[in-house]
XYZ file of C-alpha atoms in Angstrom:
603
model
C 129.336 21.386 -22.924
C 125.768 21.271 -24.387
C 123.011 20.571 -21.874
C 120.388 17.944 -22.720
C 116.876 18.717 -20.810
C 116.272 20.922 -18.424
C 114.968 19.677 -15.085
C 110.922 19.862 -14.723
C 110.499 20.568 -18.442
C 107.399 20.268 -20.245
C 106.471 19.933 -23.634
C 103.866 23.181 -24.274
C 101.013 23.986 -26.535
C 99.046 19.866 -25.368
C 95.162 19.640 -25.244
C 96.315 17.724 -22.361
C 98.219 20.042 -20.155
C 101.750 20.310 -19.264
C 103.180 17.245 -20.361
C 106.918 16.183 -18.537
C 109.627 15.428 -20.577
C 112.887 13.615 -19.331
C 115.412 15.326 -17.031
C 118.570 12.982 -18.272
C 121.189 15.159 -15.925
C 120.480 12.538 -13.370
C 122.754 10.139 -15.353
C 124.864 12.649 -17.222
C 124.831 16.408 -17.762
C 125.292 16.197 -21.702
C 126.768 13.895 -24.158
C 129.754 15.750 -24.332
C 130.068 15.897 -20.807
C 133.571 15.087 -18.969
C 131.683 12.667 -16.557
C 130.744 10.208 -19.883
C 134.389 10.195 -20.655
C 135.914 9.521 -17.273
C 133.137 6.637 -16.926
C 134.256 5.519 -20.656
C 137.672 5.710 -19.720
C 137.446 4.261 -15.872
C 135.257 1.046 -18.098
C 137.952 0.498 -20.160
C 140.543 0.348 -17.387
C 138.728 -1.827 -15.035
C 137.962 -4.429 -17.641
C 141.472 -4.676 -18.592
C 142.203 -4.504 -14.638
C 139.657 -7.445 -14.368
C 140.866 -9.690 -16.741
C 144.024 -9.274 -15.700
C 143.845 -10.210 -12.456
C 141.077 -13.141 -13.023
C 141.497 -14.662 -16.467
C 142.483 -18.042 -15.548
C 142.895 -18.181 -11.641
C 139.171 -18.255 -10.946
C 139.306 -21.966 -9.604
C 142.105 -20.918 -7.171
C 139.845 -18.505 -5.632
C 138.472 -19.155 -2.169
C 134.881 -17.432 -0.753
C 136.039 -14.269 -0.003
C 138.052 -14.072 -3.217
C 135.427 -14.828 -5.514
C 133.027 -12.587 -3.754
C 135.218 -9.520 -4.026
C 135.534 -10.570 -8.302
C 132.011 -10.900 -8.319
C 131.596 -7.318 -7.106
C 134.120 -5.554 -8.785
C 131.976 -7.105 -11.944
C 129.230 -5.221 -10.798
C 130.711 -2.388 -10.684
C 131.764 -2.825 -13.768
C 128.006 -3.962 -15.416
C 126.809 -0.663 -13.439
C 128.958 2.137 -15.033
C 128.480 0.328 -18.608
C 124.626 0.231 -17.580
C 124.622 4.017 -16.799
C 126.572 5.084 -20.039
C 124.007 3.007 -22.481
C 120.711 3.938 -20.055
C 121.943 7.558 -20.947
C 122.785 6.986 -24.540
C 119.458 4.877 -25.434
C 117.126 7.131 -23.747
C 118.139 9.950 -25.755
C 118.055 8.000 -28.870
C 114.555 6.664 -27.982
C 113.461 10.375 -27.441
C 114.306 11.548 -31.191
C 115.201 7.839 -33.096
C 115.531 10.291 -36.553
C 118.388 12.453 -34.847
C 121.680 11.671 -36.548
C 123.693 12.935 -33.417
C 121.301 10.446 -31.395
C 121.531 8.086 -33.071
C 125.802 8.550 -33.827
C 126.371 8.968 -30.162
C 124.054 5.747 -29.238
C 126.056 3.505 -31.792
C 129.788 5.087 -30.381
C 128.626 4.246 -27.024
C 127.742 0.694 -27.721
C 130.361 0.017 -29.562
C 132.804 1.306 -27.047
C 131.111 -0.875 -23.996
C 131.371 -3.906 -26.616
C 134.915 -3.012 -27.152
C 136.162 -2.180 -23.447
C 134.010 -5.400 -22.012
C 135.768 -7.952 -24.449
C 138.297 -9.053 -22.157
C 135.074 -10.083 -19.800
C 134.119 -12.686 -22.123
C 135.832 -15.276 -19.737
C 134.567 -14.864 -16.820
C 131.340 -16.495 -17.967
C 132.952 -19.280 -19.512
C 135.064 -19.979 -16.866
C 132.869 -20.060 -14.166
C 130.859 -23.015 -16.140
C 133.631 -25.074 -15.855
C 134.078 -25.287 -12.188
C 132.344 -28.193 -10.597
C 128.936 -27.665 -8.467
C 130.749 -28.931 -5.398
C 133.700 -26.094 -5.836
C 130.720 -23.591 -6.394
C 128.812 -24.976 -3.367
C 131.826 -25.204 -1.488
C 132.355 -21.293 -2.001
C 128.922 -20.472 -1.190
C 129.128 -22.294 2.011
C 132.744 -20.124 3.047
C 130.975 -16.945 2.293
C 127.768 -15.337 3.079
C 128.009 -12.766 1.349
C 129.041 -14.791 -2.020
C 125.795 -17.176 -0.841
C 123.483 -14.016 -1.915
C 124.601 -14.361 -5.364
C 123.447 -17.656 -6.201
C 120.782 -16.529 -8.298
C 123.234 -15.350 -10.576
C 125.357 -17.970 -10.603
C 122.524 -20.623 -11.101
C 121.283 -18.375 -14.073
C 124.747 -18.286 -15.312
C 125.072 -21.939 -14.831
C 121.539 -22.491 -16.721
C 123.597 -22.006 -20.166
C 126.500 -24.391 -19.460
C 124.991 -27.225 -21.626
C 124.845 -24.287 -24.519
C 128.318 -22.416 -24.605
C 130.124 -22.158 -27.272
C 133.688 -22.203 -27.434
C 135.997 -19.473 -25.800
C 137.021 -18.249 -29.132
C 133.901 -18.164 -30.574
C 132.150 -16.261 -27.656
C 134.655 -13.580 -28.082
C 133.961 -13.603 -31.753
C 129.808 -13.332 -30.617
C 131.078 -10.538 -28.129
C 132.787 -7.997 -30.637
C 130.224 -8.901 -33.144
C 127.170 -7.978 -31.539
C 127.085 -4.236 -32.496
C 126.690 -5.189 -36.277
C 124.610 -8.049 -35.881
C 121.248 -7.713 -33.995
C 121.376 -4.811 -32.714
C 121.869 -3.204 -36.160
C 118.813 -4.411 -36.883
C 117.002 -3.368 -34.068
C 118.572 0.184 -34.871
C 117.022 -0.061 -38.871
C 113.959 -1.329 -37.821
C 113.615 1.252 -34.894
C 114.678 4.381 -37.091
C 112.256 2.731 -39.948
C 109.049 2.837 -38.031
C 110.035 6.364 -36.541
C 110.496 7.888 -39.747
C 106.953 6.600 -41.255
C 104.381 9.306 -42.068
C 100.519 8.431 -42.330
C 98.161 10.895 -43.610
C 94.727 10.638 -42.524
C 92.208 13.247 -43.139
C 95.145 15.548 -43.709
C 97.204 15.056 -41.024
C 100.512 13.982 -41.462
C 101.069 11.529 -38.215
C 103.615 9.139 -36.867
C 102.739 5.585 -36.199
C 101.916 6.365 -32.612
C 99.442 8.812 -33.362
C 98.008 6.826 -36.567
C 97.545 3.862 -34.377
C 95.326 5.751 -31.959
C 93.249 6.910 -34.174
C 91.813 2.976 -34.468
C 90.395 3.921 -30.917
C 88.379 6.921 -32.308
C 84.782 6.995 -31.939
C 83.861 8.079 -35.262
C 84.166 5.220 -37.596
C 85.292 6.572 -40.682
C 88.640 7.905 -38.786
C 89.035 4.646 -37.493
C 88.711 3.068 -41.315
C 90.739 5.712 -42.879
C 93.320 5.189 -40.122
C 93.562 1.466 -40.673
C 93.763 1.596 -44.140
C 96.425 4.467 -44.260
C 98.547 2.368 -41.692
C 97.947 -0.632 -44.229
C 99.223 1.287 -47.215
C 102.153 2.624 -45.523
C 103.284 -0.754 -44.091
C 102.450 -2.197 -47.159
C 105.088 -0.108 -48.641
C 107.726 -0.903 -46.437
C 106.723 -4.770 -45.834
C 110.198 -5.505 -48.300
C 112.461 -3.949 -45.853
C 110.217 -5.437 -42.345
C 110.351 -8.831 -44.150
C 113.984 -8.197 -44.739
C 114.833 -7.728 -40.950
C 112.552 -10.226 -40.023
C 113.715 -12.857 -42.249
C 117.523 -11.874 -41.068
C 116.926 -11.863 -37.183
C 115.186 -14.917 -37.319
C 117.924 -16.439 -39.581
C 120.338 -15.547 -37.103
C 118.055 -16.986 -34.319
C 118.261 -20.540 -35.929
C 122.152 -20.604 -36.177
C 122.619 -19.067 -32.771
C 120.351 -22.208 -31.971
C 121.951 -24.924 -33.643
C 125.344 -24.113 -32.837
C 124.389 -23.774 -29.284
C 122.218 -26.818 -28.995
C 119.040 -24.940 -27.827
C 116.324 -27.723 -28.628
C 113.844 -24.813 -29.586
C 113.842 -21.088 -30.572
C 112.409 -20.358 -27.223
C 114.550 -22.102 -25.049
C 116.540 -18.904 -24.444
C 113.594 -16.986 -23.779
C 112.736 -19.354 -21.024
C 116.212 -19.518 -19.890
C 116.786 -15.927 -19.665
C 113.011 -16.000 -17.749
C 113.832 -18.349 -15.336
C 110.263 -20.243 -16.250
C 110.214 -24.053 -17.264
C 109.036 -24.686 -20.843
C 106.309 -26.799 -19.622
C 104.880 -23.984 -17.662
C 104.640 -21.918 -20.475
C 103.021 -24.353 -22.759
C 100.439 -24.504 -20.053
C 99.971 -21.076 -20.289
C 99.358 -21.351 -24.264
C 97.267 -24.044 -24.324
C 94.910 -22.489 -21.347
C 94.578 -19.402 -23.526
C 94.255 -20.655 -26.955
C 91.558 -23.396 -25.315
C 89.731 -20.170 -23.904
C 89.400 -18.315 -27.324
C 85.648 -19.360 -27.911
C 84.395 -18.190 -24.249
C 86.534 -15.147 -24.135
C 87.874 -12.957 -27.266
C 85.071 -14.869 -29.368
C 82.160 -14.472 -27.450
C 83.023 -10.882 -26.130
C 83.480 -9.321 -29.841
C 79.792 -10.965 -30.579
C 79.128 -9.007 -28.310
C 80.837 -6.062 -29.273
C 79.517 -6.120 -32.616
C 75.774 -6.276 -31.120
C 76.876 -2.985 -29.015
C 77.846 -1.291 -32.129
C 74.947 -2.443 -34.373
C 77.041 -4.112 -36.605
C 76.256 -7.727 -38.355
C 80.427 -8.071 -38.398
C 83.492 -6.615 -36.896
C 86.020 -5.287 -39.564
C 89.615 -4.766 -37.582
C 88.837 -0.772 -37.407
C 86.356 -1.883 -34.842
C 88.174 -4.126 -32.592
C 89.514 -1.198 -30.117
C 86.301 1.094 -30.744
C 85.077 2.617 -28.049
C 81.708 1.812 -27.010
C 78.512 4.123 -28.366
C 77.809 4.869 -24.529
C 81.010 5.896 -23.957
C 81.840 9.539 -23.156
C 84.056 11.085 -25.716
C 86.537 12.888 -23.944
C 90.565 13.537 -23.630
C 91.780 13.084 -20.208
C 94.055 15.733 -19.251
C 97.158 15.077 -17.619
C 96.920 16.257 -14.176
C 93.338 13.888 -14.207
C 95.654 10.584 -15.310
C 98.157 11.638 -12.558
C 95.616 12.021 -10.000
C 93.565 8.721 -10.613
C 96.764 6.437 -10.990
C 98.253 8.065 -7.471
C 94.904 7.957 -6.233
C 94.605 3.953 -6.821
C 98.159 3.323 -5.958
C 97.456 5.220 -2.667
C 94.058 3.244 -1.856
C 96.131 0.387 -2.131
C 98.842 1.091 0.057
C 99.900 4.954 0.822
C 103.621 3.593 0.461
C 102.954 2.619 -3.255
C 101.698 6.355 -4.578
C 104.941 7.566 -2.185
C 107.380 5.475 -4.880
C 105.665 6.878 -7.830
C 105.055 10.514 -6.923
C 109.276 11.565 -8.235
C 108.135 10.145 -11.533
C 105.874 13.191 -11.630
C 107.629 15.892 -10.178
C 111.509 15.109 -10.562
C 111.557 14.800 -14.405
C 111.121 10.802 -14.804
C 108.681 10.430 -16.986
C 108.439 11.550 -20.738
C 105.162 11.895 -21.992
C 104.413 13.800 -25.253
C 104.106 12.043 -29.162
C 107.034 14.560 -30.608
C 108.687 13.660 -34.108
C 110.839 11.255 -34.504
C 110.292 9.924 -30.800
C 110.215 5.844 -30.743
C 106.256 4.412 -30.465
C 104.680 2.796 -27.244
C 105.927 2.971 -23.879
C 108.042 1.482 -21.359
C 109.767 1.752 -17.835
C 113.506 1.784 -17.943
C 115.145 0.530 -14.770
C 118.739 2.387 -15.724
C 121.053 1.008 -12.687
C 120.463 0.720 -9.225
C 122.056 3.862 -7.632
C 120.031 6.086 -9.865
C 116.176 5.395 -10.696
C 113.924 4.577 -13.489
C 112.299 6.499 -16.318
C 109.192 6.120 -17.827
C 108.746 6.754 -21.842
C 104.675 7.225 -22.726
C 103.238 8.747 -26.110
C 100.307 10.052 -24.037
C 97.480 11.002 -25.819
C 94.781 11.638 -23.814
C 92.670 8.316 -24.393
C 91.594 6.096 -20.958
C 93.748 3.614 -22.410
C 96.622 6.264 -22.049
C 95.513 6.055 -18.126
C 95.659 2.548 -17.925
C 99.525 2.669 -19.832
C 100.243 5.092 -17.036
C 99.184 2.876 -14.520
C 101.046 -0.148 -16.129
C 104.477 1.856 -16.274
C 104.425 3.132 -13.264
C 103.872 -0.210 -11.904
C 106.979 -1.284 -13.661
C 108.681 1.834 -11.902
C 107.870 1.100 -8.179
C 108.948 -2.615 -8.781
C 112.254 -1.068 -10.492
C 112.616 1.073 -7.124
C 111.924 -1.605 -4.613
C 114.165 -4.170 -6.412
C 117.297 -1.928 -6.679
C 118.433 -2.405 -2.852
C 119.139 -5.794 -4.317
C 122.279 -4.111 -5.659
C 123.208 -4.616 -10.260
C 123.191 -8.415 -10.627
C 120.149 -9.487 -8.418
C 117.392 -6.724 -9.263
C 116.789 -7.428 -12.521
C 113.738 -9.422 -12.607
C 113.066 -12.301 -15.088
C 110.306 -10.821 -17.695
C 107.295 -13.235 -16.505
C 107.449 -11.380 -13.234
C 108.845 -8.147 -14.424
C 104.895 -7.908 -15.551
C 103.453 -8.480 -12.270
C 103.627 -4.736 -10.678
C 102.696 -3.441 -14.119
C 99.443 -5.213 -14.492
C 98.418 -5.185 -10.951
C 99.029 -1.410 -11.360
C 96.659 -1.528 -14.217
C 94.069 -3.746 -11.816
C 94.252 -1.316 -8.841
C 93.416 1.669 -11.226
C 90.428 -0.225 -12.997
C 89.192 -1.179 -9.253
C 88.899 2.337 -8.264
C 87.142 3.550 -11.531
C 84.768 0.687 -11.269
C 84.349 1.077 -7.599
C 83.264 4.738 -8.424
C 80.948 4.239 -11.599
C 78.453 6.699 -11.312
C 75.458 4.162 -13.079
C 74.983 0.638 -14.833
C 76.185 2.578 -18.298
C 79.027 3.566 -17.029
C 80.142 0.426 -15.069
C 79.373 -1.292 -18.621
C 82.172 0.845 -20.245
C 84.938 0.434 -18.069
C 84.309 -3.575 -17.409
C 84.434 -3.867 -21.705
C 87.367 -1.494 -21.441
C 88.861 -3.971 -18.919
C 88.045 -7.119 -20.959
C 89.675 -5.506 -23.683
C 92.844 -4.380 -22.105
C 92.645 -8.482 -21.010
C 92.302 -9.894 -24.547
C 95.065 -7.417 -25.824
C 97.410 -8.558 -23.034
C 96.597 -12.245 -22.952
C 95.195 -13.362 -25.802
C 96.443 -10.946 -28.419
C 99.993 -11.680 -26.820
C 99.425 -15.780 -27.011
C 98.448 -15.035 -30.636
C 101.984 -13.137 -31.060
C 104.105 -15.903 -29.291
C 101.737 -18.538 -31.476
C 103.172 -16.225 -35.135
C 106.617 -16.125 -33.565
C 106.773 -19.880 -33.112
C 105.209 -20.405 -36.413
C 107.568 -17.563 -37.909
C 110.412 -19.519 -36.623
C 109.380 -22.811 -37.360
C 108.984 -21.715 -41.312
C 111.941 -19.873 -41.528
C 113.987 -23.084 -41.048
C 112.800 -24.205 -44.596
C 114.007 -20.760 -46.234
C 113.809 -17.393 -46.752
C 110.416 -16.383 -46.448
C 108.231 -13.891 -48.718
C 105.997 -10.717 -47.618
C 103.091 -12.949 -48.770
C 104.197 -16.009 -46.487
C 104.766 -14.365 -43.560
C 101.341 -12.130 -43.926
C 99.603 -16.063 -44.188
C 100.958 -16.756 -41.096
C 100.191 -13.407 -39.499
C 96.509 -14.002 -40.752
C 96.278 -17.644 -39.846
C 96.871 -16.704 -36.252
C 94.357 -13.788 -36.225
C 91.769 -15.710 -37.328
C 91.815 -17.808 -34.786
C 92.401 -15.715 -31.839
C 89.451 -12.813 -32.779
C 87.192 -15.371 -34.003
C 84.344 -15.300 -36.359
C 82.831 -11.815 -35.598
C 85.828 -10.129 -37.918
C 86.286 -9.900 -41.264
C 89.635 -8.644 -41.910
C 90.141 -5.683 -44.760
C 92.654 -6.019 -47.519
C 96.527 -4.430 -46.041
C 95.490 -6.424 -42.391
C 97.875 -8.880 -43.483
C 101.130 -6.560 -43.105
C 100.290 -5.360 -39.579
C 102.687 -7.701 -38.182
C 105.908 -5.936 -39.605
C 105.293 -2.613 -37.022
C 105.118 -4.634 -33.919
C 108.528 -4.201 -32.103
C 108.817 -7.035 -29.704
C 109.218 -9.421 -32.546
C 112.410 -7.582 -33.547
C 113.994 -6.209 -30.117
C 112.706 -9.461 -27.784
C 111.639 -12.316 -29.678
C 108.968 -14.484 -27.386
C 108.632 -11.624 -24.949
C 105.306 -11.890 -25.613
C 104.343 -14.564 -23.506
C 105.319 -12.489 -20.769
C 102.416 -10.097 -20.761
C 99.927 -12.914 -20.372
C 101.873 -14.832 -17.626
C 101.671 -11.370 -15.678
C 97.912 -11.304 -16.743
C 96.924 -14.570 -15.051
C 99.679 -14.061 -12.246
C 98.139 -10.725 -11.164
C 94.211 -11.643 -11.319
C 95.261 -14.740 -8.986
C 97.268 -12.527 -7.032
C 94.691 -9.938 -6.745
C 91.930 -13.189 -5.838
C 94.109 -13.560 -2.949
C 93.912 -9.716 -1.955
C 90.356 -9.511 -2.496
C 89.805 -12.503 -0.067
C 91.141 -10.345 3.170
C 94.585 -11.653 3.885
C 95.730 -8.704 6.236
C 99.303 -9.358 5.409
C 98.700 -9.198 1.405
C 100.338 -5.555 1.558
C 103.491 -6.861 3.266
C 104.030 -10.014 1.572
C 103.417 -7.883 -1.811
C 106.359 -5.306 -1.022
C 108.597 -8.413 0.254
C 107.695 -9.664 -3.522
C 108.716 -6.855 -5.412
C 111.893 -6.083 -3.332
C 113.209 -9.340 -4.142
C 113.753 -8.312 -7.751
C 115.507 -11.284 -9.640
C 116.863 -12.680 -6.381
C 114.010 -15.701 -6.143
C 112.350 -18.206 -8.512
C 108.739 -17.571 -9.181
C 107.503 -20.666 -7.014
C 109.313 -19.121 -4.209
C 107.930 -15.639 -5.034
C 103.873 -17.070 -4.890
C 104.055 -19.206 -2.408
C 103.360 -16.671 0.353
C 100.364 -16.527 -1.466
C 99.309 -19.766 -1.745
C 99.842 -19.883 -5.399
C 102.070 -21.858 -8.003
C 102.300 -21.220 -11.618
C 102.972 -24.626 -12.240
C 100.090 -26.012 -11.540
C 97.528 -25.889 -14.741
C 94.897 -24.950 -12.728
C 96.337 -21.549 -12.080
C 96.065 -20.257 -15.479
C 92.408 -20.983 -15.512
C 91.948 -18.959 -12.314
C 93.119 -16.295 -14.137
C 91.204 -16.583 -17.134
C 88.030 -17.201 -15.314
C 88.360 -13.849 -13.782
C 87.975 -12.425 -17.801
C 85.348 -14.688 -18.448
C 83.692 -13.421 -15.351
C 83.897 -10.215 -16.514
C 82.217 -10.857 -20.083
C 79.672 -13.134 -17.880
C 78.677 -9.683 -16.048
C 78.245 -7.755 -19.460
C 75.892 -10.556 -20.719
C 73.762 -10.337 -17.946
C 73.380 -6.215 -18.439
C 71.951 -7.161 -21.760
C 68.941 -8.555 -19.839
C-alpha cells in the first residue's frame, strides 16, 4: 500500500515559509488502501439493496418507514462523497498526473454505475401527492426535519424526464459534462507561460498582473493572451459543447431559461437575482467607472491598460507576506469577532487541512471543499505571498468554518445554496480587512487598504455580474448555432467594456481572457453567487456595526443552519430581506462610501 501524504507535511524552499500540504489520510490511507475497496464494495451492495427494498413501494411507506429510507440514502450519499472527495482532492493537487486522473475517473465511473439503481428515488417521490408528503411529515418529527430536502427535490418535479431518460442521463454523466470539465482542467493545468525567461503555470502567470513593475505586468498580460489565443479553438469547442448540452437539457426538461436550474438549486427566486443584476449594472458608472478613473490618476496614466486593473498603488509597500504572518492576521481577525471562530479555523493550519503551495500541475485558483460531514473540509490555495492571497486565505477559511458548523445538520442538510455559501467567506474577508484598516499607521496605509478593498469588491460584485451577463449572452447566442472563437470574444468584450468603463483601453488578445475562467465550465451561472454574498455580507456587517448584542449568536446560528433554511428565514433575525430591491443598494452603497473616502483623500 502506497501512503499518499504525510501528516503536517510542508512544501520546502518557499520564500513565504513552510507551506502546508494536505493530509488526505483523514479520508483514506492511500488509493490502493483496503478501505477504499471496502467502501466501494459496500456502496455497490447498499445501492442494490436500497432499490430492492424501496423501488415501486414509496407510496406504501408510513412516516417511520420513509425516515428509514431517507437515512439509508443519506448514508449512501456520505460514503460516495467520501470516495469522490478523496479522488478529487488528489486529482486537483496534480491534474497532470495520469495515475491520479485515472483513479479519479475510475471512482467516478464506478460510483455512477453503483448508484444507477437509485434513480427511481427522486422520480417516485415526485409522483407522490403533496397531501401525502405532508401527512408523512405530520406522522414523523424525524422525517419533518428533512422537509427542505423534499422541497428542493420537488421543485424539480415540473422538469423531470421519463424514468428511462433519467436513468440514461445518470449513466451517461461520466462521459458528458464531467468529461469536458476534466479536459478543461487538464488543458489549463498543462499550459506554460514564459515571462522574462521564467516558465510559469497559469496561476503564477496571472499573479504577475499584480506586480508593481508595469513592464512585468504588460509582459505577463501579453504572454497570457498569446497562450490563450493558441488554445482558443479548444476552449471554444469546450464552451460550444457544454452550452449546447445545456440547451438540449433545458429544452427536454422544459426549463424556461438556461439559468433556471441554477436558481432552483440555489433556492433563490429569479426576480431576486434579476434585482441584484440590475442594481449592480446600474451602479457601474458610480462604482467601477469612478474608481478606475481615480486609479488612473494615482498611476499617473491618461488611460489604463488591462494589465493595470489589479496593479498595486505607487505608495503600496512591495513586500511578500510570510505564511506565518498571513495565518496570524486571519486568525486574529477571526478571534476579534468571536474566539470560537478562530478555534474552528485553527485545525486547518495544524492538522493538514490546507494545501497552500504553487506546484506543477496543481489546479489554479482556490477553494474550500466540505468533503463529508463525518470528516472535515479541506482548503486549497495557490499562495504567492501577495496581500490578496491573505484575503483569499480569509475567504476560504470562512467557507471552512461555515462547513464545519453546518456539518451538524448531516449530509443532506449541511450543503448550503451557492448564494448563501459565500456568506461566511466574504464575512471572513471583511473581518480581516476591518482589522487591518483599524491598525493602519497613517493616511497612506489607510488609502492603500481602502483601495485594495474596493478592488476586491469590484472583482467580487461588478466583475462577477459582468461574467454572469457574458454567460447569459453566450447561451443565448449559442441557440443560433455554433459560435466561432471570434464571436465568443466579441461577447466577452461587450461586457468588459460596459463594466470597466471609459478609463480602459483593451490590448489585442484580451478578448480571449474568458477562456481560462473555470466557473463557466464547471458551474454555469454560479458567478452571481459572489455578488449575492458580497451584498448580503455588506448588509450583515452594517447590522454588526450597529451593535446588536446578540449578533454573534445569530451569525453562528445562521451558519449552523447549513441548507436547512431559506434565505428569508436566515436573514429575518437580522431584519434583512434579500427580496427587497433596496437591499442590494445598501450593499453597493458601502462600496460607494469607500470610493467617496478615497476621493476625499485627494483633497
